mmCIF file with all atom_site columns, C-alpha atoms in Angstrom:
data_model
loop_
_atom_site.group_PDB
_atom_site.id
_atom_site.type_symbol
_atom_site.label_atom_id
_atom_site.label_alt_id
_atom_site.label_comp_id
_atom_site.label_asym_id
_atom_site.label_entity_id
_atom_site.label_seq_id
_atom_site.pdbx_PDB_ins_code
_atom_site.Cartn_x
_atom_site.Cartn_y
_atom_site.Cartn_z
_atom_site.occupancy
_atom_site.B_iso_or_equiv
_atom_site.pdbx_formal_charge
_atom_site.auth_seq_id
_atom_site.auth_comp_id
_atom_site.auth_asym_id
_atom_site.auth_atom_id
_atom_site.pdbx_PDB_model_num
ATOM 1   C CA . ALA A 1 1   ? -14.326 -3.451  9.506   1.00 0.00 ? 1   ALA A CA 1
ATOM 2   C CA . GLN A 1 2   ? -12.974 -0.633  7.996   1.00 0.00 ? 2   GLN A CA 1
ATOM 3   C CA . THR A 1 3   ? -13.508 -0.326  4.150   1.00 0.00 ? 3   THR A CA 1
ATOM 4   C CA . VAL A 1 4   ? -12.596 2.491   1.650   1.00 0.00 ? 4   VAL A CA 1
ATOM 5   C CA . THR A 1 5   ? -14.470 3.169   -1.560  1.00 0.00 ? 5   THR A CA 1
ATOM 6   C CA . GLN A 1 6   ? -12.984 4.635   -4.708  1.00 0.00 ? 6   GLN A CA 1
ATOM 7   C CA . SER A 1 7   ? -16.031 5.445   -7.275  1.00 0.00 ? 7   SER A CA 1
ATOM 8   C CA . GLN A 1 8   ? -14.194 6.021   -10.083 1.00 0.00 ? 8   GLN A CA 1
ATOM 9   C CA . PRO A 1 9   ? -12.268 3.173   -11.574 1.00 0.00 ? 9   PRO A CA 1
ATOM 10  C CA . GLU A 1 10  ? -10.771 5.790   -14.506 1.00 0.00 ? 10  GLU A CA 1
ATOM 11  C CA . MET A 1 11  ? -10.636 9.751   -14.641 1.00 0.00 ? 11  MET A CA 1
ATOM 12  C CA . SER A 1 12  ? -8.546  12.065  -17.664 1.00 0.00 ? 12  SER A CA 1
ATOM 13  C CA . VAL A 1 13  ? -7.948  15.289  -17.080 1.00 0.00 ? 13  VAL A CA 1
ATOM 14  C CA . GLN A 1 14  ? -5.736  17.579  -20.156 1.00 0.00 ? 14  GLN A CA 1
ATOM 15  C CA . GLU A 1 15  ? -2.638  18.495  -18.531 1.00 0.00 ? 15  GLU A CA 1
ATOM 16  C CA . ALA A 1 16  ? -2.664  21.815  -17.033 1.00 0.00 ? 16  ALA A CA 1
ATOM 17  C CA . GLU A 1 17  ? -5.884  21.125  -15.441 1.00 0.00 ? 17  GLU A CA 1
ATOM 18  C CA . THR A 1 18  ? -6.839  20.489  -12.353 1.00 0.00 ? 18  THR A CA 1
ATOM 19  C CA . VAL A 1 19  ? -8.522  17.225  -11.609 1.00 0.00 ? 19  VAL A CA 1
ATOM 20  C CA . THR A 1 20  ? -10.117 15.630  -8.196  1.00 0.00 ? 20  THR A CA 1
ATOM 21  C CA . LEU A 1 21  ? -9.695  12.085  -7.500  1.00 0.00 ? 21  LEU A CA 1
ATOM 22  C CA . SER A 1 22  ? -12.587 10.783  -4.075  1.00 0.00 ? 22  SER A CA 1
ATOM 23  C CA . CYS A 1 23  ? -12.585 8.673   -2.259  1.00 0.00 ? 23  CYS A CA 1
ATOM 24  C CA . THR A 1 24  ? -14.753 7.506   0.829   1.00 0.00 ? 24  THR A CA 1
ATOM 25  C CA . TYR A 1 25  ? -14.407 5.166   4.091   1.00 0.00 ? 25  TYR A CA 1
ATOM 26  C CA . ASP A 1 26  ? -16.181 3.390   6.630   1.00 0.00 ? 26  ASP A CA 1
ATOM 27  C CA . THR A 1 27  ? -14.741 3.094   9.908   1.00 0.00 ? 27  THR A CA 1
ATOM 28  C CA . SER A 1 28  ? -15.671 3.509   14.042  1.00 0.00 ? 28  SER A CA 1
ATOM 29  C CA . GLU A 1 29  ? -12.638 5.128   14.957  1.00 0.00 ? 29  GLU A CA 1
ATOM 30  C CA . SER A 1 30  ? -11.627 8.667   15.308  1.00 0.00 ? 30  SER A CA 1
ATOM 31  C CA . ASP A 1 31  ? -7.687  7.927   15.446  1.00 0.00 ? 31  ASP A CA 1
ATOM 32  C CA . TYR A 1 32  ? -6.368  7.597   11.703  1.00 0.00 ? 32  TYR A CA 1
ATOM 33  C CA . TYR A 1 33  ? -4.211  8.240   9.175   1.00 0.00 ? 33  TYR A CA 1
ATOM 34  C CA . LEU A 1 34  ? -5.345  8.593   5.820   1.00 0.00 ? 34  LEU A CA 1
ATOM 35  C CA . PHE A 1 35  ? -3.410  8.291   2.132   1.00 0.00 ? 35  PHE A CA 1
ATOM 36  C CA . TRP A 1 36  ? -2.919  8.207   -1.399  1.00 0.00 ? 36  TRP A CA 1
ATOM 37  C CA . TYR A 1 37  ? -0.784  6.237   -3.018  1.00 0.00 ? 37  TYR A CA 1
ATOM 38  C CA . LYS A 1 38  ? 0.568   6.526   -6.903  1.00 0.00 ? 38  LYS A CA 1
ATOM 39  C CA . GLN A 1 39  ? 1.720   4.056   -9.134  1.00 0.00 ? 39  GLN A CA 1
ATOM 40  C CA . PRO A 1 40  ? 2.905   4.297   -12.306 1.00 0.00 ? 40  PRO A CA 1
ATOM 41  C CA . PRO A 1 41  ? 3.859   2.128   -14.805 1.00 0.00 ? 41  PRO A CA 1
ATOM 42  C CA . SER A 1 42  ? 6.681   1.313   -12.831 1.00 0.00 ? 42  SER A CA 1
ATOM 43  C CA . ARG A 1 43  ? 4.457   -0.554  -10.377 1.00 0.00 ? 43  ARG A CA 1
ATOM 44  C CA . GLN A 1 44  ? 6.246   1.444   -7.756  1.00 0.00 ? 44  GLN A CA 1
ATOM 45  C CA . MET A 1 45  ? 3.702   2.259   -5.105  1.00 0.00 ? 45  MET A CA 1
ATOM 46  C CA . ILE A 1 46  ? 4.771   6.167   -3.808  1.00 0.00 ? 46  ILE A CA 1
ATOM 47  C CA . LEU A 1 47  ? 3.374   7.860   -0.999  1.00 0.00 ? 47  LEU A CA 1
ATOM 48  C CA . VAL A 1 48  ? 1.481   10.931  -2.325  1.00 0.00 ? 48  VAL A CA 1
ATOM 49  C CA . ILE A 1 49  ? 0.002   12.427  0.826   1.00 0.00 ? 49  ILE A CA 1
ATOM 50  C CA . ARG A 1 50  ? -1.275  11.488  4.423   1.00 0.00 ? 50  ARG A CA 1
ATOM 51  C CA . GLN A 1 51  ? -3.829  12.811  6.552   1.00 0.00 ? 51  GLN A CA 1
ATOM 52  C CA . GLU A 1 52  ? -3.698  12.540  10.352  1.00 0.00 ? 52  GLU A CA 1
ATOM 53  C CA . ALA A 1 53  ? -7.311  12.026  11.542  1.00 0.00 ? 53  ALA A CA 1
ATOM 54  C CA . TYR A 1 54  ? -7.069  14.510  14.243  1.00 0.00 ? 54  TYR A CA 1
ATOM 55  C CA . LYS A 1 55  ? -5.878  17.208  12.452  1.00 0.00 ? 55  LYS A CA 1
ATOM 56  C CA . GLN A 1 56  ? -8.735  19.072  10.397  1.00 0.00 ? 56  GLN A CA 1
ATOM 57  C CA . GLN A 1 57  ? -6.160  20.803  8.461   1.00 0.00 ? 57  GLN A CA 1
ATOM 58  C CA . ASN A 1 58  ? -6.021  19.663  5.055   1.00 0.00 ? 58  ASN A CA 1
ATOM 59  C CA . ALA A 1 59  ? -2.536  18.625  3.796   1.00 0.00 ? 59  ALA A CA 1
ATOM 60  C CA . THR A 1 60  ? -1.206  19.770  0.765   1.00 0.00 ? 60  THR A CA 1
ATOM 61  C CA . GLU A 1 61  ? 1.823   18.258  -1.034  1.00 0.00 ? 61  GLU A CA 1
ATOM 62  C CA . ASN A 1 62  ? 3.362   20.952  -3.832  1.00 0.00 ? 62  ASN A CA 1
ATOM 63  C CA . ARG A 1 63  ? 0.706   20.454  -6.152  1.00 0.00 ? 63  ARG A CA 1
ATOM 64  C CA . PHE A 1 64  ? -1.619  17.785  -4.422  1.00 0.00 ? 64  PHE A CA 1
ATOM 65  C CA . SER A 1 65  ? -3.806  18.869  -1.635  1.00 0.00 ? 65  SER A CA 1
ATOM 66  C CA . VAL A 1 66  ? -6.498  17.169  -0.365  1.00 0.00 ? 66  VAL A CA 1
ATOM 67  C CA . ASN A 1 67  ? -10.223 17.319  0.748   1.00 0.00 ? 67  ASN A CA 1
ATOM 68  C CA . PHE A 1 68  ? -10.726 15.726  3.977   1.00 0.00 ? 68  PHE A CA 1
ATOM 69  C CA . GLN A 1 69  ? -14.090 15.552  5.679   1.00 0.00 ? 69  GLN A CA 1
ATOM 70  C CA . LYS A 1 70  ? -14.196 13.700  8.995   1.00 0.00 ? 70  LYS A CA 1
ATOM 71  C CA . ALA A 1 71  ? -17.951 14.094  9.398   1.00 0.00 ? 71  ALA A CA 1
ATOM 72  C CA . ALA A 1 72  ? -18.672 13.102  5.709   1.00 0.00 ? 72  ALA A CA 1
ATOM 73  C CA . LYS A 1 73  ? -15.497 9.981   5.814   1.00 0.00 ? 73  LYS A CA 1
ATOM 74  C CA . SER A 1 74  ? -14.451 11.388  2.407   1.00 0.00 ? 74  SER A CA 1
ATOM 75  C CA . PHE A 1 75  ? -10.906 12.091  1.594   1.00 0.00 ? 75  PHE A CA 1
ATOM 76  C CA . SER A 1 76  ? -10.613 13.405  -1.914  1.00 0.00 ? 76  SER A CA 1
ATOM 77  C CA . LEU A 1 77  ? -7.055  14.218  -3.876  1.00 0.00 ? 77  LEU A CA 1
ATOM 78  C CA . LYS A 1 78  ? -7.069  17.114  -6.092  1.00 0.00 ? 78  LYS A CA 1
ATOM 79  C CA . ILE A 1 79  ? -4.285  17.398  -8.405  1.00 0.00 ? 79  ILE A CA 1
ATOM 80  C CA . SER A 1 80  ? -3.594  20.809  -9.730  1.00 0.00 ? 80  SER A CA 1
ATOM 81  C CA . ASP A 1 81  ? -1.625  22.140  -12.917 1.00 0.00 ? 81  ASP A CA 1
ATOM 82  C CA . SER A 1 82  ? -1.660  18.281  -13.569 1.00 0.00 ? 82  SER A CA 1
ATOM 83  C CA . GLN A 1 83  ? 1.196   17.244  -16.146 1.00 0.00 ? 83  GLN A CA 1
ATOM 84  C CA . LEU A 1 84  ? 2.095   14.103  -17.965 1.00 0.00 ? 84  LEU A CA 1
ATOM 85  C CA . GLY A 1 85  ? 4.036   12.328  -14.988 1.00 0.00 ? 85  GLY A CA 1
ATOM 86  C CA . ASP A 1 86  ? 0.626   12.530  -13.419 1.00 0.00 ? 86  ASP A CA 1
ATOM 87  C CA . ALA A 1 87  ? -0.854  9.641   -15.121 1.00 0.00 ? 87  ALA A CA 1
ATOM 88  C CA . ALA A 1 88  ? -0.927  6.502   -12.943 1.00 0.00 ? 88  ALA A CA 1
ATOM 89  C CA . MET A 1 89  ? -3.432  4.154   -10.859 1.00 0.00 ? 89  MET A CA 1
ATOM 90  C CA . TYR A 1 90  ? -3.620  6.719   -7.796  1.00 0.00 ? 90  TYR A CA 1
ATOM 91  C CA . PHE A 1 91  ? -5.049  4.586   -4.745  1.00 0.00 ? 91  PHE A CA 1
ATOM 92  C CA . CYS A 1 92  ? -6.531  5.507   -1.309  1.00 0.00 ? 92  CYS A CA 1
ATOM 93  C CA . ALA A 1 93  ? -5.741  3.754   2.002   1.00 0.00 ? 93  ALA A CA 1
ATOM 94  C CA . TYR A 1 94  ? -6.782  3.945   5.246   1.00 0.00 ? 94  TYR A CA 1
ATOM 95  C CA . ARG A 1 95  ? -4.809  3.308   8.472   1.00 0.00 ? 95  ARG A CA 1
ATOM 96  C CA . SER A 1 96  ? -6.172  2.789   11.798  1.00 0.00 ? 96  SER A CA 1
ATOM 97  C CA . ALA A 1 97  ? -3.512  4.499   15.041  1.00 0.00 ? 97  ALA A CA 1
ATOM 98  C CA . ARG A 1 98  ? -4.913  1.428   17.195  1.00 0.00 ? 98  ARG A CA 1
ATOM 99  C CA . GLY A 1 99  ? -1.703  -0.198  15.612  1.00 0.00 ? 99  GLY A CA 1
ATOM 100 C CA . GLY A 1 100 ? -1.911  -4.220  15.821  1.00 0.00 ? 100 GLY A CA 1
ATOM 101 C CA . SER A 1 101 ? -3.427  -5.865  13.210  1.00 0.00 ? 101 SER A CA 1
ATOM 102 C CA . GLN A 1 102 ? -6.533  -2.939  13.093  1.00 0.00 ? 102 GLN A CA 1
ATOM 103 C CA . GLY A 1 103 ? -3.037  -1.135  11.928  1.00 0.00 ? 103 GLY A CA 1
ATOM 104 C CA . ASN A 1 104 ? -3.073  -3.111  8.354   1.00 0.00 ? 104 ASN A CA 1
ATOM 105 C CA . LEU A 1 105 ? -3.387  -0.579  5.613   1.00 0.00 ? 105 LEU A CA 1
ATOM 106 C CA . ILE A 1 106 ? -7.283  -0.568  3.304   1.00 0.00 ? 106 ILE A CA 1
ATOM 107 C CA . PHE A 1 107 ? -6.965  -0.045  -0.388  1.00 0.00 ? 107 PHE A CA 1
ATOM 108 C CA . GLY A 1 108 ? -9.160  1.301   -2.207  1.00 0.00 ? 108 GLY A CA 1
ATOM 109 C CA . LYS A 1 109 ? -9.479  -0.826  -6.048  1.00 0.00 ? 109 LYS A CA 1
ATOM 110 C CA . GLY A 1 110 ? -7.833  2.447   -7.460  1.00 0.00 ? 110 GLY A CA 1
ATOM 111 C CA . THR A 1 111 ? -8.422  5.149   -9.871  1.00 0.00 ? 111 THR A CA 1
ATOM 112 C CA . LYS A 1 112 ? -6.162  5.447   -13.206 1.00 0.00 ? 112 LYS A CA 1
ATOM 113 C CA . LEU A 1 113 ? -5.922  8.312   -14.659 1.00 0.00 ? 113 LEU A CA 1
ATOM 114 C CA . SER A 1 114 ? -4.633  9.923   -17.804 1.00 0.00 ? 114 SER A CA 1
ATOM 115 C CA . VAL A 1 115 ? -3.222  12.488  -18.671 1.00 0.00 ? 115 VAL A CA 1
ATOM 116 C CA . LYS A 1 116 ? -3.873  14.159  -21.755 1.00 0.00 ? 116 LYS A CA 1
ATOM 117 C CA . PRO A 1 117 ? -1.401  16.488  -23.625 1.00 0.00 ? 117 PRO A CA 1
ATOM 118 C CA . GLU B 2 1   ? 19.090  5.604   1.035   1.00 0.00 ? 1   GLU B CA 1
ATOM 119 C CA . ALA B 2 2   ? 15.851  4.585   2.941   1.00 0.00 ? 2   ALA B CA 1
ATOM 120 C CA . GLN B 2 3   ? 14.216  1.600   1.472   1.00 0.00 ? 3   GLN B CA 1
ATOM 121 C CA . VAL B 2 4   ? 12.795  -1.752  1.235   1.00 0.00 ? 4   VAL B CA 1
ATOM 122 C CA . THR B 2 5   ? 14.202  -3.997  -1.303  1.00 0.00 ? 5   THR B CA 1
ATOM 123 C CA . GLN B 2 6   ? 12.588  -6.844  -2.475  1.00 0.00 ? 6   GLN B CA 1
ATOM 124 C CA . ASN B 2 7   ? 14.688  -10.124 -4.567  1.00 0.00 ? 7   ASN B CA 1
ATOM 125 C CA . PRO B 2 8   ? 13.451  -11.370 -7.175  1.00 0.00 ? 8   PRO B CA 1
ATOM 126 C CA . ARG B 2 9   ? 11.955  -8.584  -9.163  1.00 0.00 ? 9   ARG B CA 1
ATOM 127 C CA . TYR B 2 10  ? 10.323  -10.870 -11.601 1.00 0.00 ? 10  TYR B CA 1
ATOM 128 C CA . LEU B 2 11  ? 9.841   -14.656 -11.143 1.00 0.00 ? 11  LEU B CA 1
ATOM 129 C CA . ILE B 2 12  ? 8.236   -17.503 -13.355 1.00 0.00 ? 12  ILE B CA 1
ATOM 130 C CA . THR B 2 13  ? 8.048   -20.750 -11.703 1.00 0.00 ? 13  THR B CA 1
ATOM 131 C CA . VAL B 2 14  ? 6.006   -23.907 -12.148 1.00 0.00 ? 14  VAL B CA 1
ATOM 132 C CA . THR B 2 15  ? 3.175   -25.594 -10.082 1.00 0.00 ? 15  THR B CA 1
ATOM 133 C CA . GLY B 2 16  ? 4.541   -26.807 -7.111  1.00 0.00 ? 16  GLY B CA 1
ATOM 134 C CA . LYS B 2 17  ? 8.408   -25.765 -7.208  1.00 0.00 ? 17  LYS B CA 1
ATOM 135 C CA . LYS B 2 18  ? 8.778   -24.206 -3.309  1.00 0.00 ? 18  LYS B CA 1
ATOM 136 C CA . LEU B 2 19  ? 10.149  -20.195 -3.803  1.00 0.00 ? 19  LEU B CA 1
ATOM 137 C CA . THR B 2 20  ? 11.245  -17.912 -1.394  1.00 0.00 ? 20  THR B CA 1
ATOM 138 C CA . VAL B 2 21  ? 10.968  -14.046 -1.846  1.00 0.00 ? 21  VAL B CA 1
ATOM 139 C CA . THR B 2 22  ? 13.322  -11.775 -0.181  1.00 0.00 ? 22  THR B CA 1
ATOM 140 C CA . CYS B 2 23  ? 12.504  -8.329  1.617   1.00 0.00 ? 23  CYS B CA 1
ATOM 141 C CA . SER B 2 24  ? 14.637  -6.246  3.512   1.00 0.00 ? 24  SER B CA 1
ATOM 142 C CA . GLN B 2 25  ? 14.726  -2.738  4.863   1.00 0.00 ? 25  GLN B CA 1
ATOM 143 C CA . ASN B 2 26  ? 17.175  -0.241  6.056   1.00 0.00 ? 26  ASN B CA 1
ATOM 144 C CA . MET B 2 27  ? 15.324  1.739   7.842   1.00 0.00 ? 27  MET B CA 1
ATOM 145 C CA . ASN B 2 28  ? 15.157  -0.208  11.479  1.00 0.00 ? 28  ASN B CA 1
ATOM 146 C CA . HIS B 2 29  ? 11.340  -0.464  10.666  1.00 0.00 ? 29  HIS B CA 1
ATOM 147 C CA . GLU B 2 30  ? 9.384   -2.662  13.610  1.00 0.00 ? 30  GLU B CA 1
ATOM 148 C CA . TYR B 2 31  ? 6.453   -3.120  10.647  1.00 0.00 ? 31  TYR B CA 1
ATOM 149 C CA . MET B 2 32  ? 6.601   -4.790  7.844   1.00 0.00 ? 32  MET B CA 1
ATOM 150 C CA . SER B 2 33  ? 4.012   -6.533  5.181   1.00 0.00 ? 33  SER B CA 1
ATOM 151 C CA . TRP B 2 34  ? 3.538   -8.274  2.500   1.00 0.00 ? 34  TRP B CA 1
ATOM 152 C CA . TYR B 2 35  ? 0.661   -7.547  -0.090  1.00 0.00 ? 35  TYR B CA 1
ATOM 153 C CA . ARG B 2 36  ? -0.670  -9.335  -3.067  1.00 0.00 ? 36  ARG B CA 1
ATOM 154 C CA . GLN B 2 37  ? -1.868  -6.627  -6.223  1.00 0.00 ? 37  GLN B CA 1
ATOM 155 C CA . ASP B 2 38  ? -4.570  -8.164  -8.600  1.00 0.00 ? 38  ASP B CA 1
ATOM 156 C CA . PRO B 2 39  ? -6.767  -6.485  -11.737 1.00 0.00 ? 39  PRO B CA 1
ATOM 157 C CA . GLY B 2 40  ? -9.522  -5.351  -9.689  1.00 0.00 ? 40  GLY B CA 1
ATOM 158 C CA . LEU B 2 41  ? -8.745  -6.257  -6.459  1.00 0.00 ? 41  LEU B CA 1
ATOM 159 C CA . GLY B 2 42  ? -6.618  -3.503  -5.408  1.00 0.00 ? 42  GLY B CA 1
ATOM 160 C CA . LEU B 2 43  ? -3.681  -4.244  -2.549  1.00 0.00 ? 43  LEU B CA 1
ATOM 161 C CA . ARG B 2 44  ? -4.739  -7.226  -0.235  1.00 0.00 ? 44  ARG B CA 1
ATOM 162 C CA . GLN B 2 45  ? -2.660  -8.045  2.494   1.00 0.00 ? 45  GLN B CA 1
ATOM 163 C CA . ILE B 2 46  ? -1.268  -11.575 3.215   1.00 0.00 ? 46  ILE B CA 1
ATOM 164 C CA . TYR B 2 47  ? 0.564   -11.707 6.316   1.00 0.00 ? 47  TYR B CA 1
ATOM 165 C CA . TYR B 2 48  ? 2.418   -8.885  8.662   1.00 0.00 ? 48  TYR B CA 1
ATOM 166 C CA . SER B 2 49  ? 5.172   -9.009  11.241  1.00 0.00 ? 49  SER B CA 1
ATOM 167 C CA . MET B 2 50  ? 4.956   -5.865  14.156  1.00 0.00 ? 50  MET B CA 1
ATOM 168 C CA . ASN B 2 51  ? 8.292   -6.327  15.444  1.00 0.00 ? 51  ASN B CA 1
ATOM 169 C CA . VAL B 2 52  ? 11.068  -9.935  14.927  1.00 0.00 ? 52  VAL B CA 1
ATOM 170 C CA . GLU B 2 53  ? 9.811   -13.424 15.553  1.00 0.00 ? 53  GLU B CA 1
ATOM 171 C CA . VAL B 2 54  ? 5.956   -12.163 15.636  1.00 0.00 ? 54  VAL B CA 1
ATOM 172 C CA . THR B 2 55  ? 4.065   -12.305 12.832  1.00 0.00 ? 55  THR B CA 1
ATOM 173 C CA . ASP B 2 56  ? 0.456   -13.015 11.078  1.00 0.00 ? 56  ASP B CA 1
ATOM 174 C CA . LYS B 2 57  ? -2.014  -13.317 8.927   1.00 0.00 ? 57  LYS B CA 1
ATOM 175 C CA . GLY B 2 58  ? -2.927  -11.032 6.772   1.00 0.00 ? 58  GLY B CA 1
ATOM 176 C CA . ASP B 2 59  ? -6.717  -11.241 4.486   1.00 0.00 ? 59  ASP B CA 1
ATOM 177 C CA . VAL B 2 60  ? -5.224  -13.750 1.906   1.00 0.00 ? 60  VAL B CA 1
ATOM 178 C CA . PRO B 2 61  ? -2.725  -16.139 3.609   1.00 0.00 ? 61  PRO B CA 1
ATOM 179 C CA . GLU B 2 62  ? -3.229  -19.462 2.833   1.00 0.00 ? 62  GLU B CA 1
ATOM 180 C CA . GLY B 2 63  ? -0.914  -21.167 0.570   1.00 0.00 ? 63  GLY B CA 1
ATOM 181 C CA . TYR B 2 64  ? 2.170   -18.171 2.270   1.00 0.00 ? 64  TYR B CA 1
ATOM 182 C CA . LYS B 2 65  ? 3.985   -18.726 4.936   1.00 0.00 ? 65  LYS B CA 1
ATOM 183 C CA . VAL B 2 66  ? 6.583   -16.038 6.336   1.00 0.00 ? 66  VAL B CA 1
ATOM 184 C CA . SER B 2 67  ? 9.561   -15.536 9.076   1.00 0.00 ? 67  SER B CA 1
ATOM 185 C CA . ARG B 2 68  ? 10.722  -12.918 11.375  1.00 0.00 ? 68  ARG B CA 1
ATOM 186 C CA . LYS B 2 69  ? 14.199  -14.047 12.636  1.00 0.00 ? 69  LYS B CA 1
ATOM 187 C CA . GLU B 2 70  ? 15.541  -9.852  11.660  1.00 0.00 ? 70  GLU B CA 1
ATOM 188 C CA . LYS B 2 71  ? 13.964  -7.025  11.909  1.00 0.00 ? 71  LYS B CA 1
ATOM 189 C CA . ARG B 2 72  ? 15.158  -5.703  8.782   1.00 0.00 ? 72  ARG B CA 1
ATOM 190 C CA . ASN B 2 73  ? 14.119  -8.994  6.692   1.00 0.00 ? 73  ASN B CA 1
ATOM 191 C CA . PHE B 2 74  ? 10.647  -10.214 5.995   1.00 0.00 ? 74  PHE B CA 1
ATOM 192 C CA . PRO B 2 75  ? 10.866  -13.536 3.340   1.00 0.00 ? 75  PRO B CA 1
ATOM 193 C CA . LEU B 2 76  ? 7.648   -14.472 1.914   1.00 0.00 ? 76  LEU B CA 1
ATOM 194 C CA . ILE B 2 77  ? 7.516   -18.479 1.388   1.00 0.00 ? 77  ILE B CA 1
ATOM 195 C CA . LEU B 2 78  ? 4.971   -20.023 -1.105  1.00 0.00 ? 78  LEU B CA 1
ATOM 196 C CA . GLU B 2 79  ? 5.803   -24.028 -0.173  1.00 0.00 ? 79  GLU B CA 1
ATOM 197 C CA . SER B 2 80  ? 3.170   -25.208 -3.249  1.00 0.00 ? 80  SER B CA 1
ATOM 198 C CA . PRO B 2 81  ? 3.001   -22.238 -5.725  1.00 0.00 ? 81  PRO B CA 1
ATOM 199 C CA . SER B 2 82  ? 0.392   -22.615 -8.072  1.00 0.00 ? 82  SER B CA 1
ATOM 200 C CA . PRO B 2 83  ? -1.476  -21.065 -10.957 1.00 0.00 ? 83  PRO B CA 1
ATOM 201 C CA . ASN B 2 84  ? -3.830  -18.499 -8.986  1.00 0.00 ? 84  ASN B CA 1
ATOM 202 C CA . GLN B 2 85  ? -0.256  -17.089 -6.825  1.00 0.00 ? 85  GLN B CA 1
ATOM 203 C CA . THR B 2 86  ? 0.557   -15.592 -10.069 1.00 0.00 ? 86  THR B CA 1
ATOM 204 C CA . SER B 2 87  ? -0.073  -11.634 -8.837  1.00 0.00 ? 87  SER B CA 1
ATOM 205 C CA . LEU B 2 88  ? 2.659   -8.702  -8.296  1.00 0.00 ? 88  LEU B CA 1
ATOM 206 C CA . TYR B 2 89  ? 3.547   -8.765  -4.540  1.00 0.00 ? 89  TYR B CA 1
ATOM 207 C CA . PHE B 2 90  ? 4.645   -5.924  -2.422  1.00 0.00 ? 90  PHE B CA 1
ATOM 208 C CA . CYS B 2 91  ? 6.179   -5.883  1.202   1.00 0.00 ? 91  CYS B CA 1
ATOM 209 C CA . ALA B 2 92  ? 6.570   -2.934  2.904   1.00 0.00 ? 92  ALA B CA 1
ATOM 210 C CA . SER B 2 93  ? 7.249   -1.571  6.089   1.00 0.00 ? 93  SER B CA 1
ATOM 211 C CA . SER B 2 94  ? 6.230   1.251   8.990   1.00 0.00 ? 94  SER B CA 1
ATOM 212 C CA . PRO B 2 95  ? 8.064   2.804   11.951  1.00 0.00 ? 95  PRO B CA 1
ATOM 213 C CA . LYS B 2 96  ? 6.241   2.048   15.384  1.00 0.00 ? 96  LYS B CA 1
ATOM 214 C CA . THR B 2 97  ? 5.760   5.898   16.185  1.00 0.00 ? 97  THR B CA 1
ATOM 215 C CA . ARG B 2 98  ? 2.444   7.211   17.126  1.00 0.00 ? 98  ARG B CA 1
ATOM 216 C CA . GLY B 2 99  ? 0.555   4.300   15.223  1.00 0.00 ? 99  GLY B CA 1
ATOM 217 C CA . TRP B 2 100 ? 1.559   3.030   12.779  1.00 0.00 ? 100 TRP B CA 1
ATOM 218 C CA . GLU B 2 101 ? 1.735   5.403   10.306  1.00 0.00 ? 101 GLU B CA 1
ATOM 219 C CA . THR B 2 102 ? 3.077   5.567   7.003   1.00 0.00 ? 102 THR B CA 1
ATOM 220 C CA . GLN B 2 103 ? 4.192   2.279   4.934   1.00 0.00 ? 103 GLN B CA 1
ATOM 221 C CA . TYR B 2 104 ? 7.520   2.582   2.704   1.00 0.00 ? 104 TYR B CA 1
ATOM 222 C CA . PHE B 2 105 ? 6.861   0.255   -0.039  1.00 0.00 ? 105 PHE B CA 1
ATOM 223 C CA . GLY B 2 106 ? 9.297   -1.547  -2.374  1.00 0.00 ? 106 GLY B CA 1
ATOM 224 C CA . PRO B 2 107 ? 9.216   -2.328  -6.293  1.00 0.00 ? 107 PRO B CA 1
ATOM 225 C CA . GLY B 2 108 ? 7.352   -4.992  -6.001  1.00 0.00 ? 108 GLY B CA 1
ATOM 226 C CA . THR B 2 109 ? 8.408   -9.143  -7.531  1.00 0.00 ? 109 THR B CA 1
ATOM 227 C CA . ARG B 2 110 ? 6.627   -9.711  -10.974 1.00 0.00 ? 110 ARG B CA 1
ATOM 228 C CA . LEU B 2 111 ? 5.417   -13.707 -10.274 1.00 0.00 ? 111 LEU B CA 1
ATOM 229 C CA . LEU B 2 112 ? 4.100   -16.302 -12.859 1.00 0.00 ? 112 LEU B CA 1
ATOM 230 C CA . VAL B 2 113 ? 3.236   -19.547 -11.768 1.00 0.00 ? 113 VAL B CA 1
ATOM 231 C CA . LEU B 2 114 ? 2.352   -22.217 -14.352 1.00 0.00 ? 114 LEU B CA 1
#
């Protein structure tokens, strides 16, 4: 069974600085998707960024980028120029491309990010 | 606006009183799912549905029921709620394209069972 591990329960960053959140996963599959979701205090689950495993190029969305290392099964999130609004819980998630029950989202336990002014 | 809606957003109830949390999406998505979120445990899947009349258990289905009579709706039913079902619940949906791709989440329903 696939698993997702976020080894940093909490992290802190100074406003305008850069922070990297770690995520590792375990799978025997070659085709899958990886996601980072943000959960602010409102509790809404917001998609931050998505990576397709068959694409070698790392995904980027404005200040958010990932470092996808398929062989190492690592999927870290880098937030550049951190803003106060980035303070939230961040969840890494895995999803098989196979569909059916294998296509269910598997979440890590989350990393709580604080941003200091 | 494309969205997933859930109702109610907040609910306080008592043990044993049947309740239903509704979920509706307007994106014509085939796949819908329910999760519960508990501190320190992340999100865990309760039930999912790959299309109308097709549902299956997730990781924590005990004490819950679902139905998928229409593509847009996927209600979560607690027939006899217990205090251990106090949690934050999310509904999500996604299209069936290449694989199942991105899931879009509803705003969450916070449930307290006394």
